[in-house]
Short mmCIF file of C-alpha atoms in Angstrom, two decimals:
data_model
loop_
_atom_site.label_atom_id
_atom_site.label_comp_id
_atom_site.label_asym_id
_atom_site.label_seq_id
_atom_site.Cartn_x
_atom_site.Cartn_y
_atom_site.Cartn_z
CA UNK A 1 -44.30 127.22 -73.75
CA UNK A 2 -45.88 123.72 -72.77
CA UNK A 3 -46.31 123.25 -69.45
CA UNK A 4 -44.61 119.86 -67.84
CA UNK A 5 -44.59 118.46 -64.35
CA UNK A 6 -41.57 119.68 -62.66
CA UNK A 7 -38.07 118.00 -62.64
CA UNK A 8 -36.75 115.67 -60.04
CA UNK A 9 -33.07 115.21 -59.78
CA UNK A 10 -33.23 111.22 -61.02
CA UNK A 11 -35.09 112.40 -63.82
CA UNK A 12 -32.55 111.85 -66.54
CA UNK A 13 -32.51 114.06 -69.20
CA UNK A 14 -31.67 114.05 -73.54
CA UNK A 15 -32.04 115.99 -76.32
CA UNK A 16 -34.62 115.27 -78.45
CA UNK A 17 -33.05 113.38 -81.78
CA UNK A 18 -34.78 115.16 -84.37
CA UNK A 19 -33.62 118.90 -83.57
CA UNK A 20 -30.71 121.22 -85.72
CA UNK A 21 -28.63 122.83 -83.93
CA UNK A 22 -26.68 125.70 -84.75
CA UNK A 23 -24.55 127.12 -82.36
CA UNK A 24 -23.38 130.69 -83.00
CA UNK A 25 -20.10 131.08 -80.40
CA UNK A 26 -19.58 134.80 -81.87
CA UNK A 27 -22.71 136.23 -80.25
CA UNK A 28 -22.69 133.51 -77.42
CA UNK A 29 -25.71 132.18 -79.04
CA UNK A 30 -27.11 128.68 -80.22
CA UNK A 31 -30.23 127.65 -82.50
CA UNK A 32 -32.14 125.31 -81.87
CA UNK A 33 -34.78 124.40 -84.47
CA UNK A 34 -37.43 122.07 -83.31
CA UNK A 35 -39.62 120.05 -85.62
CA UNK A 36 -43.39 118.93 -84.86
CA UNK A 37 -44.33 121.66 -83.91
CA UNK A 38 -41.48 123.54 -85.90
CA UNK A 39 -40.17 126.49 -83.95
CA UNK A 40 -36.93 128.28 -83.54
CA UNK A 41 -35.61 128.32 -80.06
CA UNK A 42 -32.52 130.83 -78.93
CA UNK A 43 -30.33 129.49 -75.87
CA UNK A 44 -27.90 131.67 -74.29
CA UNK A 45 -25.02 130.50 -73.64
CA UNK A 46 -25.57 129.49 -69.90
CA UNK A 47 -28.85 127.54 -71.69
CA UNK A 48 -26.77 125.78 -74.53
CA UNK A 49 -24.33 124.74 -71.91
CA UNK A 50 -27.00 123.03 -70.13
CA UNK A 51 -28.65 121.69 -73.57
CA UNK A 52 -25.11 120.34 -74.08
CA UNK A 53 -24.98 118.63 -71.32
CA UNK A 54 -28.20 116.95 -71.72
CA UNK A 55 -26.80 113.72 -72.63
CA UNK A 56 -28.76 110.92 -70.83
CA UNK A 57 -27.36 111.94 -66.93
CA UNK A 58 -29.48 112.52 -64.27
CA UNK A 59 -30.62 116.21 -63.35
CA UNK A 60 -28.50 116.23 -60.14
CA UNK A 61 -25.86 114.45 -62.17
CA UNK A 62 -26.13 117.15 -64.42
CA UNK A 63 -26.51 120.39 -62.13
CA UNK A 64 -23.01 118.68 -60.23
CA UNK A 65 -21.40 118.70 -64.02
CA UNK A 66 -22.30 122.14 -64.66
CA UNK A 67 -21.65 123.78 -61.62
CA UNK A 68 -18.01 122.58 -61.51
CA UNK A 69 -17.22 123.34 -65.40
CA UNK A 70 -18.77 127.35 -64.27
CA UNK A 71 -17.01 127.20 -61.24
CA UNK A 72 -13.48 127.71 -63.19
CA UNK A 73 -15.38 130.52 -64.71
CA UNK A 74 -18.11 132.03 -62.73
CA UNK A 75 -17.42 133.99 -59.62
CA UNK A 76 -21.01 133.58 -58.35
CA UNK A 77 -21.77 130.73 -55.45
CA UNK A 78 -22.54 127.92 -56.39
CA UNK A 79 -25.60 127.49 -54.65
CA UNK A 80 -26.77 130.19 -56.58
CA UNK A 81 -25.68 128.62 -59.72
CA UNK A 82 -27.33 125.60 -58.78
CA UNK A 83 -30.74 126.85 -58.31
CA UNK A 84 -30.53 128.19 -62.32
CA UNK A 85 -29.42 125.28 -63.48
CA UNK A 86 -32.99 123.40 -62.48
CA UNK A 87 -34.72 126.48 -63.36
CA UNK A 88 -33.09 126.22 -67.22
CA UNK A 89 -33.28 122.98 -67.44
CA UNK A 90 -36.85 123.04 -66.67
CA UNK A 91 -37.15 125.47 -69.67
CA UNK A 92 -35.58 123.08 -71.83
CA UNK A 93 -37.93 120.57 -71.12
CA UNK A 94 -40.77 122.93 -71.47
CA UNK A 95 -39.56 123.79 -74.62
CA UNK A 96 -39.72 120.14 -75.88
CA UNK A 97 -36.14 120.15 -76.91
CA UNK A 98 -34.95 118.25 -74.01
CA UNK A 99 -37.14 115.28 -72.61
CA UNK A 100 -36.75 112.69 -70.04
CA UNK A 101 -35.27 109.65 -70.70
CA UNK A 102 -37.55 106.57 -70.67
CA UNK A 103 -36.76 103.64 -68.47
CA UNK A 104 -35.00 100.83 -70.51
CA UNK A 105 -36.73 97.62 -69.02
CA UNK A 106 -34.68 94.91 -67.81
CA UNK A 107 -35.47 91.34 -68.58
CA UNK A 108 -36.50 91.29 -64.73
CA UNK A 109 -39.18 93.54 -65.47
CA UNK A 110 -37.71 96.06 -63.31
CA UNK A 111 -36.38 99.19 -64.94
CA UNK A 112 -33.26 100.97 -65.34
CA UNK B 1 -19.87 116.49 -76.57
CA UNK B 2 -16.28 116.36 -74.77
CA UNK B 3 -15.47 118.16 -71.30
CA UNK B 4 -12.95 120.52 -72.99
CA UNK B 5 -16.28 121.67 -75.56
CA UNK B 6 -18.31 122.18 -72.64
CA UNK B 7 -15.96 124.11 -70.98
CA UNK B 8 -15.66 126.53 -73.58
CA UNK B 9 -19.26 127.21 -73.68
CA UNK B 10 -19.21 127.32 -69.94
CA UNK B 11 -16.30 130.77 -70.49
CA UNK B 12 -19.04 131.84 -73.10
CA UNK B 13 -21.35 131.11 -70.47
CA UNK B 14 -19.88 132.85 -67.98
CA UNK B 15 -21.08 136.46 -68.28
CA UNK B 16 -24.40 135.81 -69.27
CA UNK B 17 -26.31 135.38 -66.28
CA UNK B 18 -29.07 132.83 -65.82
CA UNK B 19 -29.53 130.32 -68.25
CA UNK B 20 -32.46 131.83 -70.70
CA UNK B 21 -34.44 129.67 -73.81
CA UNK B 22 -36.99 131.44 -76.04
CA UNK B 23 -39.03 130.89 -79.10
CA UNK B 24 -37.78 133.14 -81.73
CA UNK B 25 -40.65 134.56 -83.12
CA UNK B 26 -39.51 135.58 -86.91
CA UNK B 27 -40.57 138.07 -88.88
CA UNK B 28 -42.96 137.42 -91.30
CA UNK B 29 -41.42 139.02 -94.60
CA UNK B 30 -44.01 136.82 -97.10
CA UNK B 31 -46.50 134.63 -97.21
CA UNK B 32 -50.24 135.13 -95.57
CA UNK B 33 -50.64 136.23 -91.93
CA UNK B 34 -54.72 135.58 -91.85
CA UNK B 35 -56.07 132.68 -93.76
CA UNK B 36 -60.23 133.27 -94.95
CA UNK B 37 -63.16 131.86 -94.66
CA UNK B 38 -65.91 132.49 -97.34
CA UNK B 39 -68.29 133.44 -94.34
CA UNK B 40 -68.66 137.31 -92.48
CA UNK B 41 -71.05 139.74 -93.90
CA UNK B 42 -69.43 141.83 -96.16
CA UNK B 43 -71.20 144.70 -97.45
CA UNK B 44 -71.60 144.57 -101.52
CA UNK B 45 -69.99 148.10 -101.29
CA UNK B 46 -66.90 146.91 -100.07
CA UNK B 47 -64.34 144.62 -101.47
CA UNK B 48 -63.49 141.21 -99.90
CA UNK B 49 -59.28 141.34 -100.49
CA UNK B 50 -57.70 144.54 -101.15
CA UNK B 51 -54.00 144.79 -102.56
CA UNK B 52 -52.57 147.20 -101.85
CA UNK B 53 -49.28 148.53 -103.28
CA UNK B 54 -46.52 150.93 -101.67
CA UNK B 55 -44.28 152.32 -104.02
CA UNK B 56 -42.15 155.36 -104.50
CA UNK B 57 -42.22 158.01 -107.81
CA UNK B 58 -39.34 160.00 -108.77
CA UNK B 59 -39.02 163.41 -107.51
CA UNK B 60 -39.13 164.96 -111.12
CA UNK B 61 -41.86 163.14 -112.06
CA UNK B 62 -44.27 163.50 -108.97
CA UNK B 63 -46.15 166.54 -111.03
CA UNK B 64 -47.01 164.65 -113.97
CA UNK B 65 -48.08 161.56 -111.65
CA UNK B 66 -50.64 163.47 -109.88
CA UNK B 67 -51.96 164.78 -113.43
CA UNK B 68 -51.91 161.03 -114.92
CA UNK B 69 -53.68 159.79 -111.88
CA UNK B 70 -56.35 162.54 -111.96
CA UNK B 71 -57.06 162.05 -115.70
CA UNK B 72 -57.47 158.21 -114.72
CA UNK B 73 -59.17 158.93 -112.15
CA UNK B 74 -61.70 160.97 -114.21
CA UNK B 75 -61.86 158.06 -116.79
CA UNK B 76 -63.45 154.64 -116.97
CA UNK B 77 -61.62 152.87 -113.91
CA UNK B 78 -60.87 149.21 -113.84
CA UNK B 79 -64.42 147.90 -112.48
CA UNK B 80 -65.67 143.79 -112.34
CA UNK B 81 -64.41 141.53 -110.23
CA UNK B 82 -61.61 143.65 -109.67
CA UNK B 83 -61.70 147.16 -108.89
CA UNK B 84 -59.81 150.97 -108.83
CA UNK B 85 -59.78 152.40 -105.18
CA UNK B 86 -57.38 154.87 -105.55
CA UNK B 87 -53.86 156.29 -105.22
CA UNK B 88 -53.01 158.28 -101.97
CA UNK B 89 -50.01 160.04 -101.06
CA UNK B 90 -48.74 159.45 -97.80
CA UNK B 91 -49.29 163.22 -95.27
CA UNK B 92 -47.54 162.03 -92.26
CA UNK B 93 -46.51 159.14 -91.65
CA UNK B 94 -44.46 156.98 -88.02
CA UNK B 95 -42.15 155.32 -90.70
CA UNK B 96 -38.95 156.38 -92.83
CA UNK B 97 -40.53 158.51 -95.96
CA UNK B 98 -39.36 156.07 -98.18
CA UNK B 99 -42.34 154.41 -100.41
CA UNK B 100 -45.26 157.51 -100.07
CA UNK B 101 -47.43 156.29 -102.18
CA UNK B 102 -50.38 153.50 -101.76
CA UNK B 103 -52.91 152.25 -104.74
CA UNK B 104 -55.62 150.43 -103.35
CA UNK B 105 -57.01 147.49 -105.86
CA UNK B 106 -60.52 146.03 -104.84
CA UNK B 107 -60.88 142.16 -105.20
CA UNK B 108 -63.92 140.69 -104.99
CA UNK B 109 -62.44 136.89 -104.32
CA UNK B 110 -58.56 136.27 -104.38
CA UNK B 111 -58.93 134.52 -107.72
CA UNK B 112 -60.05 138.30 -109.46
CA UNK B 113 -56.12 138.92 -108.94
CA UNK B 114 -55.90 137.08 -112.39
CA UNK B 115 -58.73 140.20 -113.35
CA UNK B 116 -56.26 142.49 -112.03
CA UNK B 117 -52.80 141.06 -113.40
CA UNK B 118 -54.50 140.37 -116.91
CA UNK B 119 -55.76 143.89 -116.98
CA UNK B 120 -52.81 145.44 -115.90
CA UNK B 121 -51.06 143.76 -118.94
CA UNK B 122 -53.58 144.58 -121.35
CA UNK B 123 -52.90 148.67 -120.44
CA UNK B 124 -50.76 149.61 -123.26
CA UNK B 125 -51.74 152.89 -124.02
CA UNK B 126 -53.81 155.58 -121.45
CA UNK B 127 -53.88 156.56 -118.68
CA UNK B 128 -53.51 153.78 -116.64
CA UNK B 129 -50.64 152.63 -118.89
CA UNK B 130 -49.33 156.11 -118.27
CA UNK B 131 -49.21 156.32 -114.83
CA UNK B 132 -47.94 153.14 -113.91
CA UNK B 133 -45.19 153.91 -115.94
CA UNK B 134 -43.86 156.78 -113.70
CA UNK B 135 -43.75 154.05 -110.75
CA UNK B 136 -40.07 153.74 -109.46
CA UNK B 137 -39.04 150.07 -109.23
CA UNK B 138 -37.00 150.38 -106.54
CA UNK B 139 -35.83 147.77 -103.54
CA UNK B 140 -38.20 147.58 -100.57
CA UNK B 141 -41.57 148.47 -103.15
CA UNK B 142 -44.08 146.23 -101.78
CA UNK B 143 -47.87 145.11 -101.85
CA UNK B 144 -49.93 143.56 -99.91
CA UNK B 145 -53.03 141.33 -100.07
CA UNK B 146 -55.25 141.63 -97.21
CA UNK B 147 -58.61 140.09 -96.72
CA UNK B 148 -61.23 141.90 -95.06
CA UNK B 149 -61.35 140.63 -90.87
CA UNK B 150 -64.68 139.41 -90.72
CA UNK B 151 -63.87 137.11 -93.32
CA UNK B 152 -60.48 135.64 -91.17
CA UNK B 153 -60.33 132.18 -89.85
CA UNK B 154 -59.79 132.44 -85.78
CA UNK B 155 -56.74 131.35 -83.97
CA UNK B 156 -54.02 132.37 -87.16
CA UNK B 157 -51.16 134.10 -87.20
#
């Protein structure tokens, strides 16, 4: 796994645009295959959510998201649940199937 | 992807635990696991590539096997570029007794599998023709090609 500098929660976060993704709900599974360099990745399902969610928010944006949709299903804290959720989506990145979003520049030259 | 999607995978989600990602590391079923190099001292004595095949005989006709490989054996192997290195039955073995026989084939460069293949073909009649008859073609037979480790390129896998 690549190592990558670790995650602040304004990094915001997207899939990559080239991967295939296969999810396989019957074994709470998804695929994940990753071109350049071409590899296989296997989420569980707590991963895929995360992947899933990976749509351009923010990290904190997204920890917040995922929390409350587990919260209707998980009986764990949620503090607990939070610190996993940086943890995996750290793993994501480090798998180069999730990267951070570059800043669009504004016509001020500042960034968004 | 929509709230009421992610909420499904977050019930999927929900006994699993921490979040986990991995590389799935496939099994290799074809294809080469070691790419060569033409350098690494290799003894004249002992074949570059060896292919190797793992078959299976018929129970009935194990007996006359073993006689058909001893009288080709005691003949004029296959020699030149590619080369006769024997046929062993398997004594004990970690796997399912399945395939429990091996014949080794000596290749002096991967091209002398042509040697080999054109050979084979040309065995109508003797003993070679006759034992190599008696091999079972059954599902899961296999050979493999393997190149001699001081001969492997580093870093493959």
């Amino acid at each position: 796994m690549a190592s990558t500098s670790p995650l602040c929660p304004a990094d915001r976060l997207e899939h990559r645009s080239d991967l295939v993704v296969r999810p396989i709900p019957e074994i709470r599974l998804c695929l994940v295959y990753r071109p350049r360099p071409a590899r296989i990745v296997t989420l569980n399902a707590s991963s895929w959510l995360l992947f899933e969610a990976c749509t351009g928010a923010s990290v904190s944006e997204i920890e917040a998201r995922v929390v409350q949709l587990a919260d209707a299903h998980d009986s764990r804290p949620a503090s607990s649940r939070a610190g996993e959720v940086r943890k995996g989506l750290q793993e994501l990145v480090d798998l180069s199937i999730v990267q951070r979003r570059q800043p669009t520049p504004t016509t001020e030259g500042a960034t968004s | 992807m929509n709230d009421n999607a992610l909420s499904r995978i977050a019930q999927l989600a929900a006994s699993n635990g921490e979040p986990h990602a991995g590389l799935l590391d496939p099994e290799v079923r074809s294809g080469c696991s070691f790419t060569f190099s033409p350098g690494g001292v290799t003894p004249t004595s002992w074949p570059r590539f060896q292919l190797v095949w793992f078959y299976t005989v018929d129970l009935a006709k194990r007996a006359d096997f073993a006689t058909k490989i001893a009288l080709y054996e005691s003949s004029a192997t296959m020699t030149g570029a590619a080369t006769y290195r024997g046929t062993y039955s398997v004594t004990i073995s970690g796997a399912v007794p399945e395939l429990e026989y091996r014949t080794y084939w000596g290749l002096d460069t991967l091209a002398a599998i042509q040697d080999l293949n054109n050979a084979l073909n040309a065995a109508t009649t003797g003993p070679l023709h006759e034992w190599l008859a008696l091999i079972s073609l059954e599902k899961g037979m296999r050979s493999e090609l393997m190149g001699r480790t001081v001969g492997s390129a580093k870093l493959t896998g």
